[in-house]
Coordinates of C-alpha atoms in Angstrom, one line a residue:
Chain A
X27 CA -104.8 167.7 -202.1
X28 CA -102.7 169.3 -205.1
X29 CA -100.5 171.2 -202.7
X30 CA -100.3 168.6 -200.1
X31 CA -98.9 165.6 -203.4
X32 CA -96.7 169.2 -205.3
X33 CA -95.2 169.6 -201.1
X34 CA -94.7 166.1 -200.4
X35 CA -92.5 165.5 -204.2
X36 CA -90.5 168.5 -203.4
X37 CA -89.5 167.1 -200.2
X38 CA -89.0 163.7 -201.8
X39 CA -86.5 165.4 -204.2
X40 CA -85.3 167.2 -201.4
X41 CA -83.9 164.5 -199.6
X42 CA -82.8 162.2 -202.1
X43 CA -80.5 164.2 -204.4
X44 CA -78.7 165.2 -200.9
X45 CA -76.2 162.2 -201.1
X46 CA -75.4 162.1 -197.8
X47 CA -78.7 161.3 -196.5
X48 CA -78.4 158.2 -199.2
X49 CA -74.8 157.6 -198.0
X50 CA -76.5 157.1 -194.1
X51 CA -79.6 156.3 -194.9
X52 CA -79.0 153.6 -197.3
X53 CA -74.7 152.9 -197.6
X54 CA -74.4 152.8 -194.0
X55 CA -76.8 150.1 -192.3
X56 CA -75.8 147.6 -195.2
X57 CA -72.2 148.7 -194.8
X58 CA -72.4 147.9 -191.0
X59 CA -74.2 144.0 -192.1
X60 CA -71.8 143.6 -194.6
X61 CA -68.6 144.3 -191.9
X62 CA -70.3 142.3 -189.3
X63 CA -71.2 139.4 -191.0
X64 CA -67.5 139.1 -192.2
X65 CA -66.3 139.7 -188.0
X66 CA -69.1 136.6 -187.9
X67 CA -67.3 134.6 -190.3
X68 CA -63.8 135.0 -188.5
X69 CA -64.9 134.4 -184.4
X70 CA -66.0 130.9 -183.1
X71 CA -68.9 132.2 -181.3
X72 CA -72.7 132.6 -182.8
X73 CA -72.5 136.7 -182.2
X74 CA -74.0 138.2 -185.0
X75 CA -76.4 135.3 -186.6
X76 CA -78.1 137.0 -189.4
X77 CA -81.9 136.2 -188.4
X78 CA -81.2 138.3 -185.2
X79 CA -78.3 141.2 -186.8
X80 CA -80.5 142.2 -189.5
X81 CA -83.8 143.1 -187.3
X82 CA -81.5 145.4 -185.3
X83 CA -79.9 146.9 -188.4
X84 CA -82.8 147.8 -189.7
X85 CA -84.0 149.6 -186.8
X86 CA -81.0 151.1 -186.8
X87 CA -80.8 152.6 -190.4
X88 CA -84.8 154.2 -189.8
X89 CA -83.0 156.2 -187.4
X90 CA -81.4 158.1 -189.8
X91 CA -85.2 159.0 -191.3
X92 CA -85.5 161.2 -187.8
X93 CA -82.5 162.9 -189.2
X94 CA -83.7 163.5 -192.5
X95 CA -86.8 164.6 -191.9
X96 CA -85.2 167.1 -189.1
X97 CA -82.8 168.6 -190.9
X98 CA -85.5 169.3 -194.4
X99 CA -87.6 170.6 -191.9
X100 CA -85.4 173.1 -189.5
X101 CA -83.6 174.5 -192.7
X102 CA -87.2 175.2 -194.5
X103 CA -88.1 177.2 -191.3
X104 CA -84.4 179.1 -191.1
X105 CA -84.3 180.0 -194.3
X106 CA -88.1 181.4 -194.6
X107 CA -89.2 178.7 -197.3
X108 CA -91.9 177.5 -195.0
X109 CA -92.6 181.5 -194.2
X110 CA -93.4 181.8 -198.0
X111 CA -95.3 178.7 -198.1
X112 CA -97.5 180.2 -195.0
X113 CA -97.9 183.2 -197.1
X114 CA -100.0 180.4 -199.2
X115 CA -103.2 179.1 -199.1
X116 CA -101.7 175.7 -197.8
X117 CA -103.5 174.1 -194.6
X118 CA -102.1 172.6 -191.6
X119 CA -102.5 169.2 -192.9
X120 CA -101.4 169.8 -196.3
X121 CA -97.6 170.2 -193.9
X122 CA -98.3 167.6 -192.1
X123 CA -98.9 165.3 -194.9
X124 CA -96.5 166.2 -197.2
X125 CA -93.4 166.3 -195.1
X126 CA -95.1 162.0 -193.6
X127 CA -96.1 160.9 -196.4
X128 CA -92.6 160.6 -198.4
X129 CA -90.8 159.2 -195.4
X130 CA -92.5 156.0 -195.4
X131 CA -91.7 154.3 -198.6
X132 CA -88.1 155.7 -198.1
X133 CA -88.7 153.3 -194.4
X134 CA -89.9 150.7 -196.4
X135 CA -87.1 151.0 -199.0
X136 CA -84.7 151.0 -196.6
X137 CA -85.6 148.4 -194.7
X138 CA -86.4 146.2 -197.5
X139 CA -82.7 146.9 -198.4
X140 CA -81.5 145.6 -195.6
X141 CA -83.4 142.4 -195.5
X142 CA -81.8 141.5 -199.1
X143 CA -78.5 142.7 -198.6
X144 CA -79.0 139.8 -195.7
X145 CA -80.3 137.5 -198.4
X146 CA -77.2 138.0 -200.2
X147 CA -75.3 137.0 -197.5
X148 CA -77.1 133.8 -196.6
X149 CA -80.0 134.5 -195.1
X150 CA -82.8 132.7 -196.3
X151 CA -85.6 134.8 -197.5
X152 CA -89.0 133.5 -196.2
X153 CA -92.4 134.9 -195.8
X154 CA -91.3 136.0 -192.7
X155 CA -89.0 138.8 -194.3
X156 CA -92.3 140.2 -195.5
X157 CA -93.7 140.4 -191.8
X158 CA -90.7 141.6 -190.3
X159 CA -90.7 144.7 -193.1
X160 CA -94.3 145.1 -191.8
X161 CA -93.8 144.8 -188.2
X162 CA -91.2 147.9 -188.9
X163 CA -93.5 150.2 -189.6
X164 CA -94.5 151.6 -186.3
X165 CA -91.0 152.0 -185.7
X166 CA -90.8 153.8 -188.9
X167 CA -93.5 156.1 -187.7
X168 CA -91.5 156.6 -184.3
X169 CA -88.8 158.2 -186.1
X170 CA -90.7 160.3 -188.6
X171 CA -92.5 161.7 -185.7
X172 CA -88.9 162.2 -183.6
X173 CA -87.7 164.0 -186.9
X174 CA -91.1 166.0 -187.4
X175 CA -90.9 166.6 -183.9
X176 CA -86.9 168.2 -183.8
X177 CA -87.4 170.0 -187.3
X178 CA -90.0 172.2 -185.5
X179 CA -87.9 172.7 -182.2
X180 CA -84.2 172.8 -183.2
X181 CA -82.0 174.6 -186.0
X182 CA -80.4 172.7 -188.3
X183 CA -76.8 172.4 -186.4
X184 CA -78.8 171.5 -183.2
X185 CA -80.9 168.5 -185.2
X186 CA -77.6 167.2 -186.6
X187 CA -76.1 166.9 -182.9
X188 CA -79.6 165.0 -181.2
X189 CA -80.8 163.4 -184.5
X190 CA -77.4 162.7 -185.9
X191 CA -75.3 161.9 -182.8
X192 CA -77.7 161.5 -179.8
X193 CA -81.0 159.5 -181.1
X194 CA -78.6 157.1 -183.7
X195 CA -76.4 156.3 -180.2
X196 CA -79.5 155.6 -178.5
X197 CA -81.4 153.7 -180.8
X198 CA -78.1 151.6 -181.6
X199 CA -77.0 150.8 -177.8
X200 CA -80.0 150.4 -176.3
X201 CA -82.4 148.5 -178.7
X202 CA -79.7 144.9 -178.0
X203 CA -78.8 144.9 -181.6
X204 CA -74.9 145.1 -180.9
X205 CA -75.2 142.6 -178.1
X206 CA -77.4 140.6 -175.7
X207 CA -79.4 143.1 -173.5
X208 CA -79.3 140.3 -170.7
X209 CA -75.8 140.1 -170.8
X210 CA -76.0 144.1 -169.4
X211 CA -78.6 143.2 -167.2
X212 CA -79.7 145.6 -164.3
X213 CA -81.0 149.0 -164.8
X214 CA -79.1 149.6 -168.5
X215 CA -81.8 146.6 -169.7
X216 CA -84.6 148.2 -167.7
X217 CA -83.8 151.8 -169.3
X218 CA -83.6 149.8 -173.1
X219 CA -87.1 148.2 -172.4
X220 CA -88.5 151.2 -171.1
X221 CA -88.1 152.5 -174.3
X222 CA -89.3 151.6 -177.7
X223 CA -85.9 150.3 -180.0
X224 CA -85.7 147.4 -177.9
X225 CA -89.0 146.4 -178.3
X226 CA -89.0 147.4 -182.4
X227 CA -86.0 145.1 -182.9
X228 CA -87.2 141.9 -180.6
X229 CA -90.7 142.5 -182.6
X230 CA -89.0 142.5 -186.0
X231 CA -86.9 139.0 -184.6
X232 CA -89.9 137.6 -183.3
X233 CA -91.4 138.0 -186.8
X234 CA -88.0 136.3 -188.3
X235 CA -88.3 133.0 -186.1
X236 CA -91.7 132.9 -186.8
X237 CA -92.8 133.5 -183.0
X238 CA -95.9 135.1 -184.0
X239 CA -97.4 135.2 -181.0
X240 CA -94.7 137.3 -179.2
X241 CA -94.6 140.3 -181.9
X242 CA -98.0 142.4 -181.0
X243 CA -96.2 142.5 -176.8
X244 CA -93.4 144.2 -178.4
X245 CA -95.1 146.3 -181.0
X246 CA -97.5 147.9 -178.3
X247 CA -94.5 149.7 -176.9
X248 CA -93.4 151.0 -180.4
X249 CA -97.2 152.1 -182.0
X250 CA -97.6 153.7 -178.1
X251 CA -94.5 155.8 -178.6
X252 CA -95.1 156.2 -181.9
X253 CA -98.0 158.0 -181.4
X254 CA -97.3 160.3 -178.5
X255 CA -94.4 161.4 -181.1
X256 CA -96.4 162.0 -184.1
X257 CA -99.2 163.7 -181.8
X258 CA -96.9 165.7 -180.1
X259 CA -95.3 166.8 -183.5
X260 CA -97.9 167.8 -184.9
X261 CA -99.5 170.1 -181.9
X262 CA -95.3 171.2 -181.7
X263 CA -95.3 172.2 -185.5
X264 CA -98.3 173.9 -185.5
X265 CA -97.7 176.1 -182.8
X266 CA -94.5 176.6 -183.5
X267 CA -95.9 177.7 -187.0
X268 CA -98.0 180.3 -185.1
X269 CA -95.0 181.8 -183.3
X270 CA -92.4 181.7 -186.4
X271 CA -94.7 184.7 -187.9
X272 CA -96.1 186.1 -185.1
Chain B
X25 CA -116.1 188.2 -208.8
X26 CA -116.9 192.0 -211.5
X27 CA -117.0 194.2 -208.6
X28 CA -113.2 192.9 -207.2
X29 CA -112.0 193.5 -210.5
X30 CA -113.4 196.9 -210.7
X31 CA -112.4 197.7 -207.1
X32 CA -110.2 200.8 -206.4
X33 CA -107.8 199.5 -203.8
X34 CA -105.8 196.8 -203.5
X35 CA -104.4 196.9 -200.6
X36 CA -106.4 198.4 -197.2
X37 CA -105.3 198.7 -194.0
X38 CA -107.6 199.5 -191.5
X39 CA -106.3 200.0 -187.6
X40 CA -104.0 197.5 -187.8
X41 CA -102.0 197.2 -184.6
X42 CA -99.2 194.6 -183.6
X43 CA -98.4 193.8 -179.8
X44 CA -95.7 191.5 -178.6
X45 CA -95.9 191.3 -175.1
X46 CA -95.7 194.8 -173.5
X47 CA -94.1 196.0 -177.0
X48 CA -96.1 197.7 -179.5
X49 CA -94.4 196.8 -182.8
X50 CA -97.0 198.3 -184.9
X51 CA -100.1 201.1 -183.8
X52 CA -102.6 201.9 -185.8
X53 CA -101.9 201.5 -189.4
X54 CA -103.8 203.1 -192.1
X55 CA -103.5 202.6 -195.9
X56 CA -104.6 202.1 -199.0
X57 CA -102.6 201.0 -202.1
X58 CA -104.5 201.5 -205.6
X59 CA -104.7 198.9 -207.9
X60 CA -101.5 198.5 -209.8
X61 CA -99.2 201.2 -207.5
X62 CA -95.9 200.9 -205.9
X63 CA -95.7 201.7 -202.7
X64 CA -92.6 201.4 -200.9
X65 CA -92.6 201.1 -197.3
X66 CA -89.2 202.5 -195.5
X67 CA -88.4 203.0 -192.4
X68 CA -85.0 202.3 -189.9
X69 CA -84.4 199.1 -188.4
X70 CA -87.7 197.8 -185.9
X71 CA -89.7 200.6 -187.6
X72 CA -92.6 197.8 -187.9
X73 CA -92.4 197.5 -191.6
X74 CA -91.9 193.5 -191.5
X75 CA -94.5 193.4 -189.2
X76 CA -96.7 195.3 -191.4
X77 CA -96.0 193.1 -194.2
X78 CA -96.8 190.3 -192.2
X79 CA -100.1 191.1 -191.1
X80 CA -100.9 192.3 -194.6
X81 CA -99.8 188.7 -196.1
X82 CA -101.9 187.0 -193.3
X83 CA -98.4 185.8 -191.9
X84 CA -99.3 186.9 -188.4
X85 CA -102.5 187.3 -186.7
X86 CA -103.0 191.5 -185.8
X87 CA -103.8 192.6 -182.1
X88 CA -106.5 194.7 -183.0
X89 CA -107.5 196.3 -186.8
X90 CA -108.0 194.7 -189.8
X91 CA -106.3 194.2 -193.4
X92 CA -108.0 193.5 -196.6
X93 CA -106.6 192.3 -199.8
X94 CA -109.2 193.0 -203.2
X95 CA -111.1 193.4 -200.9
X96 CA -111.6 190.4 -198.6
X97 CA -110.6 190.1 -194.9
X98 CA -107.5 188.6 -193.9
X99 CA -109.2 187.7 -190.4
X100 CA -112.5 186.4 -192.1
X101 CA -111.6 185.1 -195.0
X102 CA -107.6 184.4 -194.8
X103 CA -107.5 181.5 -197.5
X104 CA -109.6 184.1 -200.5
X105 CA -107.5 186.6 -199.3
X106 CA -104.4 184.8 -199.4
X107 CA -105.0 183.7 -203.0
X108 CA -104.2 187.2 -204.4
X109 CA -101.0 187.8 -203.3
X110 CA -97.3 186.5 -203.8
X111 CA -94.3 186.8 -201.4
X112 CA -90.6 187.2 -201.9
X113 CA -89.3 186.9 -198.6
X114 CA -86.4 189.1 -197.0
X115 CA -84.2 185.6 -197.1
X116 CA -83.7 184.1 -200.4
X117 CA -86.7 181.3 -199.9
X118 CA -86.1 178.5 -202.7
X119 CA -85.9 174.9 -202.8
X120 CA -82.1 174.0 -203.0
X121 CA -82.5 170.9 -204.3
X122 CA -84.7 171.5 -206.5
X123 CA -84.2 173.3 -210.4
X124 CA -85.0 176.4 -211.4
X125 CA -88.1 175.1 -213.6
X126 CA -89.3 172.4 -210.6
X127 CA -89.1 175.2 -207.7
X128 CA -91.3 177.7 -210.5
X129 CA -93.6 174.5 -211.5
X130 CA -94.3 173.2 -207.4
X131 CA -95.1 177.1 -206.3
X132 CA -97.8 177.0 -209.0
X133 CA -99.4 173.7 -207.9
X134 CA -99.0 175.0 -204.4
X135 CA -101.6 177.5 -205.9
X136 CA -103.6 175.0 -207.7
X137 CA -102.2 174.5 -211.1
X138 CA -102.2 170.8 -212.3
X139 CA -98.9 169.4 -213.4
X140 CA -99.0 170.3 -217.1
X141 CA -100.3 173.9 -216.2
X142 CA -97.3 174.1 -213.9
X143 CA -94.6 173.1 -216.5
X144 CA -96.5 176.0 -218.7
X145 CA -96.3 178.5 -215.7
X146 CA -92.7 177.9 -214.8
X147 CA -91.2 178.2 -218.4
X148 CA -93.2 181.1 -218.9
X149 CA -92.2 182.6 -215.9
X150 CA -88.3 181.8 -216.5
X151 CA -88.3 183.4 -219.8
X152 CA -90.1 186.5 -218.7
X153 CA -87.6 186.6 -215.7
X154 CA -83.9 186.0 -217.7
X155 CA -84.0 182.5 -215.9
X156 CA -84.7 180.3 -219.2
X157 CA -80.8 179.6 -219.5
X158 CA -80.3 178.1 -216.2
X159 CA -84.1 176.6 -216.2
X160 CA -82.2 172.9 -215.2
X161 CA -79.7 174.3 -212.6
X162 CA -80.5 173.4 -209.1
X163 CA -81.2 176.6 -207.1
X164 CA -78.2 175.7 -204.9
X165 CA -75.7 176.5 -207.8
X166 CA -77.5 179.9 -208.7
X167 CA -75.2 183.5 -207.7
X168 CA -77.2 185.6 -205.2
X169 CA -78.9 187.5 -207.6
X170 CA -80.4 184.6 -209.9
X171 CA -81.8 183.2 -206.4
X172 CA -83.2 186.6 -205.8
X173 CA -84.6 186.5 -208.9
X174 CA -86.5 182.9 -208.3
X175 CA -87.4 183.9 -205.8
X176 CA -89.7 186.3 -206.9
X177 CA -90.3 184.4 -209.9
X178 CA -91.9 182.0 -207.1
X179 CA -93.9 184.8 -205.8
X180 CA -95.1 185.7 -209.1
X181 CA -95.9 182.1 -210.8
X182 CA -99.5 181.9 -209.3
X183 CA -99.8 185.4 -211.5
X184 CA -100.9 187.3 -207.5
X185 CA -102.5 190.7 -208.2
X186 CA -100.4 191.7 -204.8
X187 CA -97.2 191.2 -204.4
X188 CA -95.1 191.6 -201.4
X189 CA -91.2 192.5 -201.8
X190 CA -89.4 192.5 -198.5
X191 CA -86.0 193.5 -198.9
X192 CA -85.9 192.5 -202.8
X193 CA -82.3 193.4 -203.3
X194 CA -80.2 193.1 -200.0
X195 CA -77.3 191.6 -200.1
X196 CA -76.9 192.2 -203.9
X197 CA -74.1 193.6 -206.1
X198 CA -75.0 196.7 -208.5
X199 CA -75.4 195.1 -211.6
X200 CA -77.9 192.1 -210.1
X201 CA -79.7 195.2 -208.1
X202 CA -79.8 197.0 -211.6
X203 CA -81.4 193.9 -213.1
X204 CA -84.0 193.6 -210.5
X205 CA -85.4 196.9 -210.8
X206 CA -86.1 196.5 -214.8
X207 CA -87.8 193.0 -213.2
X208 CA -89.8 195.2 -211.0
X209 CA -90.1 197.5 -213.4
X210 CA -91.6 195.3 -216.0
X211 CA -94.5 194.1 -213.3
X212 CA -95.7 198.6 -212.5
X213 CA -99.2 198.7 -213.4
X214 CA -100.1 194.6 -214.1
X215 CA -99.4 194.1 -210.2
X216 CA -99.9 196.3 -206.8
X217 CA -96.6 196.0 -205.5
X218 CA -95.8 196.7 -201.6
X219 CA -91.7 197.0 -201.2
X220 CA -89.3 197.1 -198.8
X221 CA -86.4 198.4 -198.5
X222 CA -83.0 200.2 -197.1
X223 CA -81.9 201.4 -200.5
X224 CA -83.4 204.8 -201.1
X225 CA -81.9 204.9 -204.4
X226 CA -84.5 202.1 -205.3
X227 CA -87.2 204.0 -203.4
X228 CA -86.8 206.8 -206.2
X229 CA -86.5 205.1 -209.0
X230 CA -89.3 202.2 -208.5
X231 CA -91.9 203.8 -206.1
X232 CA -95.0 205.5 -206.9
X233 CA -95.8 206.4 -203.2
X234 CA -93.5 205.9 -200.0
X235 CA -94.9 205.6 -196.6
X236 CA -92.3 206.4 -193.8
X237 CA -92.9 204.2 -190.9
X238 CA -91.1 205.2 -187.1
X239 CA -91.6 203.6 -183.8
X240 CA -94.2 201.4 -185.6
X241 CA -96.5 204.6 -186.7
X242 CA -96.8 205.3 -190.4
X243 CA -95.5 209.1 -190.1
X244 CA -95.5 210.4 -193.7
X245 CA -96.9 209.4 -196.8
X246 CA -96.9 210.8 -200.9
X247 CA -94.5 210.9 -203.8
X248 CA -91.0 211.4 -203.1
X249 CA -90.8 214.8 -204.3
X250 CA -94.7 215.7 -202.1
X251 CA -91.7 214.1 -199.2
X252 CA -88.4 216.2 -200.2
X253 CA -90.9 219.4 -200.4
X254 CA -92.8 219.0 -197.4
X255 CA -89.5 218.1 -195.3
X256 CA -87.9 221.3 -197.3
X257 CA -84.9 218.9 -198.0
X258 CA -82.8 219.3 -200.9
X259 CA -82.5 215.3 -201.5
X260 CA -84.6 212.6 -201.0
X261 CA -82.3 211.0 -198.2
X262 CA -82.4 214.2 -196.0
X263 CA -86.4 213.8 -196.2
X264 CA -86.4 210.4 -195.3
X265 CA -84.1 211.4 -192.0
X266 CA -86.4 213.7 -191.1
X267 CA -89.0 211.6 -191.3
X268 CA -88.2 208.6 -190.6
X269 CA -87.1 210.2 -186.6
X270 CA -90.4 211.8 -186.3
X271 CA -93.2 209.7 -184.6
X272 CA -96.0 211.7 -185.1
X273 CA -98.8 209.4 -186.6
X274 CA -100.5 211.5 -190.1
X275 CA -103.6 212.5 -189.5

């Protein structure tokens, strides 16, 4: 338990005094609801209403948490920190743990963030933000596992090309924050909801409007994903753990 | 917990052997390091001296043989076994972002030391090891030396009786190289050190034994003179040459 809390604050410290994981993780989702709420303000039609932007954007900005947690964890392996830590009497789960466990108030943070930033700009701030922050969570845990998952595959240059560049596109065009998925139609809307961001953002809108009853259809998708991710990650890590030193 | 303390060897290898595949990195090691010795183990590029270290650290799992630190198995009982010993790694393994003091302090509580025993550890350790000065520097902003030397500052804050040095110095100017050896120096007799290394200079002025590993068979062992006079050579590079191209396993 000692190890596991000492691992998981180093990696806390680790990613927050990088500043450009707060620049992306935090700057740049409220710098994209800021810009589009002012495009909002200057076009006749209802295109990016608050109550439906800010569900998206905060999907959106946990994305970047895959990209944290990747990079911390491909350059520990490169540069034989995690061979000294091995060297330890750490256990599987103390890894496991401590590299989780941190990412999910920095989720919560983030997308807490968000919903005030929204606040700021008119939104009003109901009970529901508190649900929609909630309903997040599995999506939160989506992308920890996706990071967990390419920090034990990838280097660090490789896990800023599919975290960075690849998984932020994919998460951004195909979960209907930017525009109406049924405005696409066709295969490119059965490809978004065959995967989970669609789902995570309708879920965190359903929670907004107060449609209770249509979150848990959504959330399904996500918590399903979420878990192959976070299962496979962790049978990924500790094999890959294995062959590192062997 | 009196009969480790009293126990002759440190280190014991018995049999150990490495396969990867087809490839036999490592055949049938034997040794035994006394308490408090340093041995350094040399040997040319894919020797098996990494792969020795490993298996000794319980870093990797060996094909057939066994290693024992104080005493208790790395196979049967890795997590004892891996309590005694410290690691620098060939690669400079520190937390960037963290300081000096908070990557000395977490490698102690790694071990088990609560917070306020940590804080002790780590200023204790930085003192001993020239690193008080720069104690609130993140590791990122250290020279390649001062890394080095937190390195094994790291390796040494959960106070191991073993401690594994791979490669200590690579990579380092003279002056930092000079200043690690009176590091190492400092630590002969309080801790059984295994080394590695490239730089025979280092070999003869740190080591108490060498062990010359070739095409993953420990060929030679003894002082570096017992080396030089059973090789006949006039220096101690000359002995490792011949040596280190022989791969007939000692006896």
């Amino acid at each position: 338990m000692n190890a596991m809390t000492a691992f998981s604050g180093r990696n806390t410290k680790e990613m927050l005094r990088d500043p450009l994981n707060l620049a992306f993780g935090l700057g740049f989702p409220v710098v994209l609801l800021l810009l589009l709420t002012a495009i909002q303000r200057n076009i006749p039609v209802n295109l990016f209403q608050l109550e439906r932007l800010t569900p998206g954007i905060a999907v959106f900005g946990l994305s970047f948490i895959s990209l944290f947690s990747a990079t911390l964890i491909s350059k520990d392996r490169t540069t034989s920190f995690l061979m000294r830590l091995f060297a330890s009497p750490m256990r599987a789960s103390d890894y496991i743990l401590g590299y989780t466990l941190p990412l999910i108030p920095m989720a919560l943070a983030q997308a807490l963030l968000c919903y005030l930033v929204a606040g700021l700009l008119g939104m009003q701030l109901t009970a529901n933000v508190l649900l929609a922050i909630l309903v997040s969570l599995p999506a939160a845990a989506l992308f920890i596992g996706i990071g967990l998952l390419c920090g034990s595959v990838f280097n660090d240059k490789q896990v800023g090309g599919i975290c960075g560049a690849l998984l932020t596109n994919l998460s951004a065009w195909l979960s209907g924050t930017w525009f109406d998925l049924d405005l696409v139609g066709g295969a490119f809307k059965k490809i978004a909801y065959a995967l989970p961001f669609a789902h995570a953002v309708d879920a965190g809108r359903a929670a907004m409007s107060g449609e209770f009853a249509a979150i848990m259809p959504h959330l399904w998708w996500v918590i399903g994903y979420a878990a192959v991710a976070l299962v496979a990650a962790v049978l990924v890590f500790r094999k890959k753990m294995l062959r590192d030193n062997g | 917990m009196a009969e480790r303390e009293t126990m002759e060897y440190s280190i014991q290898a018995k049999g150990l052997t490495k396969d990867y595949g087809a490839k036999r990195a490592v055949e049938n090691l034997n040794l035994e390091i006394a308490n408090g010795e340093l041995f350094a183990l040399l040997g040319i590029n894919g020797a098996g001296k990494t792969t020795s270290i490993k298996m000794l650290s319980g870093l990797t799992q060996p094909t057939a043989g066994e290693a024992q630190l104080l005493g208790d198995s790395m196979t049967n009982e890795p997590a004892r076994a891996k309590a005694h010993n410290g690691i620098s790694p060939q690669e400079t393994a520190v937390a960037r972002n963290l300081t000096v003091l908070e990557n000395l302090a977490f490698m102690a509580r790694i071990y088990g030391a609560n917070a306020q025993t940590a804080d002790k550890k780590a200023n204790d350790i930085a003192a001993q090891l020239g690193l008080r000065e720069v104690g609130k520097a993140k590791a990122k902003t250290l020279s390649g030396g001062m890394q080095r030397r937190l390195s094994i500052g790291m390796a040494l804050i959960s106070e191991p009786k073993i401690l594994f040095l791979d490669e200590p110095t690579l990579g380092l100017d003279v002056i930092a190289r000079r200043e690690l050896w009176a590091v190492v120096r400092g630590l002969k007799g309080r801790v059984t050190i295994l080394l590695t290394t490239h730089y025979l200079e280092e070999v003869e002025a740190l080591s108490d034994r060498v062990g010359i590993m070739a095409r993953g068979k420990l060929t030679a062992i003894g002082t570096v003179q017992e080396l030089m006079t059973k090789t006949g050579a006039k220096n101690f590079e000359d002995a490792f040459i011949a040596l280190a191209t022989d791969t007939e396993e000692i006896a």
